[in-house]
Short mmCIF file of C-alpha atoms in Angstrom, two decimals:
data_model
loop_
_atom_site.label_atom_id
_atom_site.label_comp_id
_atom_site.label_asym_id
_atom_site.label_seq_id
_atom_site.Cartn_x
_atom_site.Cartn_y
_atom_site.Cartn_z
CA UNK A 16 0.00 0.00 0.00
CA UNK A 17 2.85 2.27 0.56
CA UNK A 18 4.92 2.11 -2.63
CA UNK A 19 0.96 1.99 -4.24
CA UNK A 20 0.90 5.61 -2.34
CA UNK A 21 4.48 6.82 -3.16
CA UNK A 22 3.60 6.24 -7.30
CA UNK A 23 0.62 8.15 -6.44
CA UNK A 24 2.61 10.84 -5.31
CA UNK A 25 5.06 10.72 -7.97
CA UNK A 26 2.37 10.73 -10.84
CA UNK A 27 0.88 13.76 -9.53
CA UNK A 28 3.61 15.69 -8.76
CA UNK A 29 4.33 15.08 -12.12
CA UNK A 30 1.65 15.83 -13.37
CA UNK A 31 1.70 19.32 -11.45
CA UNK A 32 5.32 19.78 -12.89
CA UNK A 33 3.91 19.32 -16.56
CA UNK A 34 1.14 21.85 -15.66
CA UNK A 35 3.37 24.48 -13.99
CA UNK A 36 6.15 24.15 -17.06
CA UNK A 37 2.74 24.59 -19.95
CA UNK A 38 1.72 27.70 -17.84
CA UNK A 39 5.32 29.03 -17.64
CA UNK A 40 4.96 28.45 -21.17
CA UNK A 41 1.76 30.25 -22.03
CA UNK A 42 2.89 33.27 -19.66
CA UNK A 43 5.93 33.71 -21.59
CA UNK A 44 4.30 33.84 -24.79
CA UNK A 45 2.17 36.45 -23.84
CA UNK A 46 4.73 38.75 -22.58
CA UNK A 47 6.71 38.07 -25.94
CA UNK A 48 3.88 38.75 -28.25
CA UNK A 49 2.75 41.62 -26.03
CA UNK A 50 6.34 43.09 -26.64
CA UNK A 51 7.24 42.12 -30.11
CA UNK A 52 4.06 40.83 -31.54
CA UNK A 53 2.83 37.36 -33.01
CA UNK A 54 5.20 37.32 -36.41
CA UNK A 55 8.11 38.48 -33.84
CA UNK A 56 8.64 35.78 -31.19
CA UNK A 57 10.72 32.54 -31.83
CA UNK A 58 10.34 29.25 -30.43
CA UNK A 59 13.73 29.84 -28.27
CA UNK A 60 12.67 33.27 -27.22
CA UNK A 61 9.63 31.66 -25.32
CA UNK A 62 11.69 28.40 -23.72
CA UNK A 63 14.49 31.03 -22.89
CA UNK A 64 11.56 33.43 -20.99
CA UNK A 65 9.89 30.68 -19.50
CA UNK A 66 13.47 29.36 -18.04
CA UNK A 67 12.31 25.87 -19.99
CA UNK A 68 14.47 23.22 -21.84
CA UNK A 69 13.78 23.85 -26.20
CA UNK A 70 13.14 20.19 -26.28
CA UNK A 71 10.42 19.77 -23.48
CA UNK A 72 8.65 22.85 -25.85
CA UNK A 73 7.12 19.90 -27.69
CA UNK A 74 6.24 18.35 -25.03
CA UNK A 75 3.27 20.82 -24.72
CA UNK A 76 2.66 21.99 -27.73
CA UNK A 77 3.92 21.05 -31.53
CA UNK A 78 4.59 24.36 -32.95
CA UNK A 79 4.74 27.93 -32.73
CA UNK A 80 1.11 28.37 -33.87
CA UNK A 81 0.49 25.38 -31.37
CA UNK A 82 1.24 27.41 -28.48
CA UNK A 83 -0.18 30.58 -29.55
CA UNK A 84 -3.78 28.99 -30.36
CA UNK A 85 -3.36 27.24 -27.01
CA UNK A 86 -2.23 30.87 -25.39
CA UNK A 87 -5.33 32.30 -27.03
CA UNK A 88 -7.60 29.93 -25.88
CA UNK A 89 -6.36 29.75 -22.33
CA UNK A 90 -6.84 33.85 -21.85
CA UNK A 91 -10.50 33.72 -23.07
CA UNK A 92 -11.34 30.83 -21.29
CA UNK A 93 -9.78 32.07 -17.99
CA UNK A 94 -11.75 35.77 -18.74
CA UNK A 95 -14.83 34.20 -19.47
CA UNK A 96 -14.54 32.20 -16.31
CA UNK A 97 -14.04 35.66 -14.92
CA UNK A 98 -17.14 36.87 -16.44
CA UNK A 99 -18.87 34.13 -15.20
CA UNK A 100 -17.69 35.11 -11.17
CA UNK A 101 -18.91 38.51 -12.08
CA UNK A 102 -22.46 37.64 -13.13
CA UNK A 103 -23.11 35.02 -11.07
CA UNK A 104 -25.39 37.31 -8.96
CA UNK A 105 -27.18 39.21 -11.38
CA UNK A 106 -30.81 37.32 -11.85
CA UNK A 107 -31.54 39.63 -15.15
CA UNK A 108 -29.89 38.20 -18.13
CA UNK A 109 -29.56 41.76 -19.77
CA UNK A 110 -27.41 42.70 -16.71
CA UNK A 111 -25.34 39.55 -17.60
CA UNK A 112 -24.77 40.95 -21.26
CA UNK A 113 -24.17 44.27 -20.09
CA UNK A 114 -21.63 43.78 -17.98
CA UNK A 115 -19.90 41.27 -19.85
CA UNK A 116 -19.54 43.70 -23.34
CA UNK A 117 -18.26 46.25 -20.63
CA UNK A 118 -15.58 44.53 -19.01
CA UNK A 119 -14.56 43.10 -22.47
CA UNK A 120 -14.17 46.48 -24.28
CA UNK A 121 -12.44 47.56 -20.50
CA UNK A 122 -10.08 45.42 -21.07
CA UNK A 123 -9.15 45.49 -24.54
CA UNK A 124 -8.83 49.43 -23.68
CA UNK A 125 -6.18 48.88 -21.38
CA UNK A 126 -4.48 45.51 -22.67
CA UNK A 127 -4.32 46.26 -26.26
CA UNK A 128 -2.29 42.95 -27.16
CA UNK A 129 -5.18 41.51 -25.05
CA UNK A 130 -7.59 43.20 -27.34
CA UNK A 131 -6.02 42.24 -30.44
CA UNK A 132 -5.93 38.58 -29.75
CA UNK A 133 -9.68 38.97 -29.20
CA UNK A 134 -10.76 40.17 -32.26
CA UNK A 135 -8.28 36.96 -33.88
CA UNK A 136 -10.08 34.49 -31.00
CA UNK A 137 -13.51 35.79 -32.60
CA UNK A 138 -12.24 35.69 -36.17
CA UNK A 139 -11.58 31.72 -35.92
CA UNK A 140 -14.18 29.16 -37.00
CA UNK A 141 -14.58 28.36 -33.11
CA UNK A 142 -15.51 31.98 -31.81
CA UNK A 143 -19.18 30.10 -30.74
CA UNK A 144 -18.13 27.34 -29.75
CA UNK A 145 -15.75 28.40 -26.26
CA UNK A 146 -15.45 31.27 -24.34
CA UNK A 147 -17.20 34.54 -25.06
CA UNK A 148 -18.63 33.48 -27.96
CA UNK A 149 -20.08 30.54 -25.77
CA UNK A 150 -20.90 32.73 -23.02
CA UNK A 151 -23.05 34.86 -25.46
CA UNK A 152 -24.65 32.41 -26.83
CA UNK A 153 -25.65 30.84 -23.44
CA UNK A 154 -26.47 33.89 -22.00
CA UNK A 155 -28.78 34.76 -25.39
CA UNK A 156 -30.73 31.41 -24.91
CA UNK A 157 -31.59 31.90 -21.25
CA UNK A 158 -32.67 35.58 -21.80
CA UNK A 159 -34.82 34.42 -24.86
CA UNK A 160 -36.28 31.27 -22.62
CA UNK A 161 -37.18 33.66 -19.71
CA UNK A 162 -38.57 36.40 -22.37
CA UNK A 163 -36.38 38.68 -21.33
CA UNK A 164 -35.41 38.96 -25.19
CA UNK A 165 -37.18 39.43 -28.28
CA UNK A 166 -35.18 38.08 -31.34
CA UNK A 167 -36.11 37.03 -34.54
CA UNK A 168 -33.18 34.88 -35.52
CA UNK A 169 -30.91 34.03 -32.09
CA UNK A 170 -27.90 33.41 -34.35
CA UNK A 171 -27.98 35.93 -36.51
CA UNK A 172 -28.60 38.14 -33.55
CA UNK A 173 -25.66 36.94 -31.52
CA UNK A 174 -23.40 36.73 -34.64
CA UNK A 175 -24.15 41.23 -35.28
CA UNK A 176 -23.31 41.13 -31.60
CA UNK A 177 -20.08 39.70 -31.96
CA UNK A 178 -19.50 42.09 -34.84
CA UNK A 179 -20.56 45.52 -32.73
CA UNK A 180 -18.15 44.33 -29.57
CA UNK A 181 -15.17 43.80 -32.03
CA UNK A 182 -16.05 46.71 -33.70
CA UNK A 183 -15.88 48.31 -30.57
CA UNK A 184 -12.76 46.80 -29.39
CA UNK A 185 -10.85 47.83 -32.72
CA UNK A 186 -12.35 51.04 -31.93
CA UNK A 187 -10.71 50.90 -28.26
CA UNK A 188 -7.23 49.85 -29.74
CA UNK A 189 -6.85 52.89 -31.80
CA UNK A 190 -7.58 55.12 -28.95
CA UNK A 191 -5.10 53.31 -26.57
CA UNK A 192 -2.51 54.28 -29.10
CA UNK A 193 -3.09 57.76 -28.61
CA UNK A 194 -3.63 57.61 -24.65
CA UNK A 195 -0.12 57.68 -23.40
CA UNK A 196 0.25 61.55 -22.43
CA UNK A 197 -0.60 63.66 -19.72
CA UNK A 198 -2.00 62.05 -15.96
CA UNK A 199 -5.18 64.33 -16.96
CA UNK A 200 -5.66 63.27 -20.14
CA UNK A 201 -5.32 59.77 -19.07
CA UNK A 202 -8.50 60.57 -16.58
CA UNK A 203 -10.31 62.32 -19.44
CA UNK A 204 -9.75 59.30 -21.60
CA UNK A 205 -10.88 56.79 -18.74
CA UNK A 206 -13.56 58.88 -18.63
CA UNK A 207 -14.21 58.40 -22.00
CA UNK A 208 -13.59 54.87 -22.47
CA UNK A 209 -15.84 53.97 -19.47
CA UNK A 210 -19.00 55.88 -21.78
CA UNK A 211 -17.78 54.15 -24.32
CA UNK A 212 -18.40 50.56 -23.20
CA UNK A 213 -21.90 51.77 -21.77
CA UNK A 214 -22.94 53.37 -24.97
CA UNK A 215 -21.75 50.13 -26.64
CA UNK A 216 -23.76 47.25 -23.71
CA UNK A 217 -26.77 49.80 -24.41
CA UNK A 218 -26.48 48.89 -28.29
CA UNK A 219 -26.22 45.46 -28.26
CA UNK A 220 -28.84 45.24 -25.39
CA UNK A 221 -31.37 47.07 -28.20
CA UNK A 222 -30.16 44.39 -30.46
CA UNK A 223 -31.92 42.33 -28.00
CA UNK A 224 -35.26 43.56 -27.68
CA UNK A 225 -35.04 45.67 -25.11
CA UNK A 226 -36.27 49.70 -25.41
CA UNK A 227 -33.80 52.54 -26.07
CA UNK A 228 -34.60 53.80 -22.60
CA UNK A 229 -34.31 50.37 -20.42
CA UNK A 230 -31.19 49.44 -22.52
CA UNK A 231 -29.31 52.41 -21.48
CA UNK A 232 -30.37 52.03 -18.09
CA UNK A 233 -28.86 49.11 -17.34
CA UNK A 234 -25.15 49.71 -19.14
CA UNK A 235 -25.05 52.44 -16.74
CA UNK A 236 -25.51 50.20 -14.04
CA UNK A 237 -22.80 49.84 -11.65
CA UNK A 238 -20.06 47.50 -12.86
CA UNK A 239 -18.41 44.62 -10.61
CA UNK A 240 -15.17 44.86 -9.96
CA UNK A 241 -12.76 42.74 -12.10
CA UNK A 242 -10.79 42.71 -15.23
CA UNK A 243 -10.47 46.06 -16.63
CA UNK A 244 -12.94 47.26 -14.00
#
């Protein structure tokens, strides 16, 4: 029973290893492509950052776009999840919505590499199928099954959603560009930014079925602390 207990040990300490190294991994990457951008980090540059052996790279992931699909993946997931804390109290669907288009556009405002590998996340041919775009379309369904919404065509709806919050967001990127100046600027701008994500939830909420008047209502509702928040 002992040496039964010892291999149990070993395997998941192992196991922990191989998770800790893929994080170290994923972390790296996103500093990397944060400073030098996608086309502009090497395989070595990541195993180097992440203090990691070049050969157990492949023990994780089987090429450069392996890793950054994987790094992609593992940000929106770990958002959404985020998302998820955030909302878990609000009973009204809409609220759900609203906050979640906020604290996405937040962030993208303030993370811009963040922001950009959104709008690639959304591009790809599984944008509905994890993360926000599963969020969305979860979130959709229950407000349509309460009545809370009033949609002809739930895909179609979701999918114009998808394209006003990533218009939005490649709105947000070109204004971070221009945002690094004075300490009141950078208030004026928050400022800004912060009406900007409302104005935005209030849109897509309309895309919903809900009034003019009820849908701005809510985006200014107060916003849970979190990312970007």
């Amino acid at each position: 029973m002992e040496a039964r207990e010892t291999a149990v040990e070993c395997y998941a300490r192992a196991s922990r290893r191989k998770r800790e190294t893929r994080a170290r991994l994923l972390e790296a990457a996103f500093a990397l492509v944060a400073e030098k951008g996608i086309d502009g980090v090497t395989i070595n540059e990541i195993t180097e950052a992440a203090d990691v052996g070049f050969g157990s790279f492949y023990n994780h992931f089987t090429s450069k776009e392996g890793i950054v699909n994987a790094l992609v993946e593992w940000l929106f997931e770990e958002f959404a999840k985020t998302l998820d804390r955030l909302s878990s109290e609000l009973a009204d669907p809409a609220e759900v919505i609203s906050v979640s288009v906020r604290h996405t556009l937040l962030r993208a405002y303030r993370e811009p590499v963040w922001g950009q590998l959104l709008i690639r996340e959304s591009l790809s041919p599984r944008a509905l199928s994890r993360g926000l775009g599963q969020r969305l379309l979860r979130d959709s369904e229950r407000g349509i099954s309460e009545r809370r919404f009033v949609v002809a065509d739930r895909l179609m709806c979701v999918i114009s959603v998808i394209g006003t919050v990533l218009a939005g967001v490649s709105a947000e990127l070109q204004l971070a560009t221009l945002s690094k100046r004075t300490v009141r600027a950078r208030k004026v701008l928050r400022s800004r930014e912060e009406k900007f994500a409302q104005r935005t939830a209030a849109i897509v909420l309309q895309a919903f079925g809900l009034t003019r008047v009820e849908a701005e209502r809510i985006a200014r509702g107060p916003l849970p602390a979190g990312p970007g928040g």
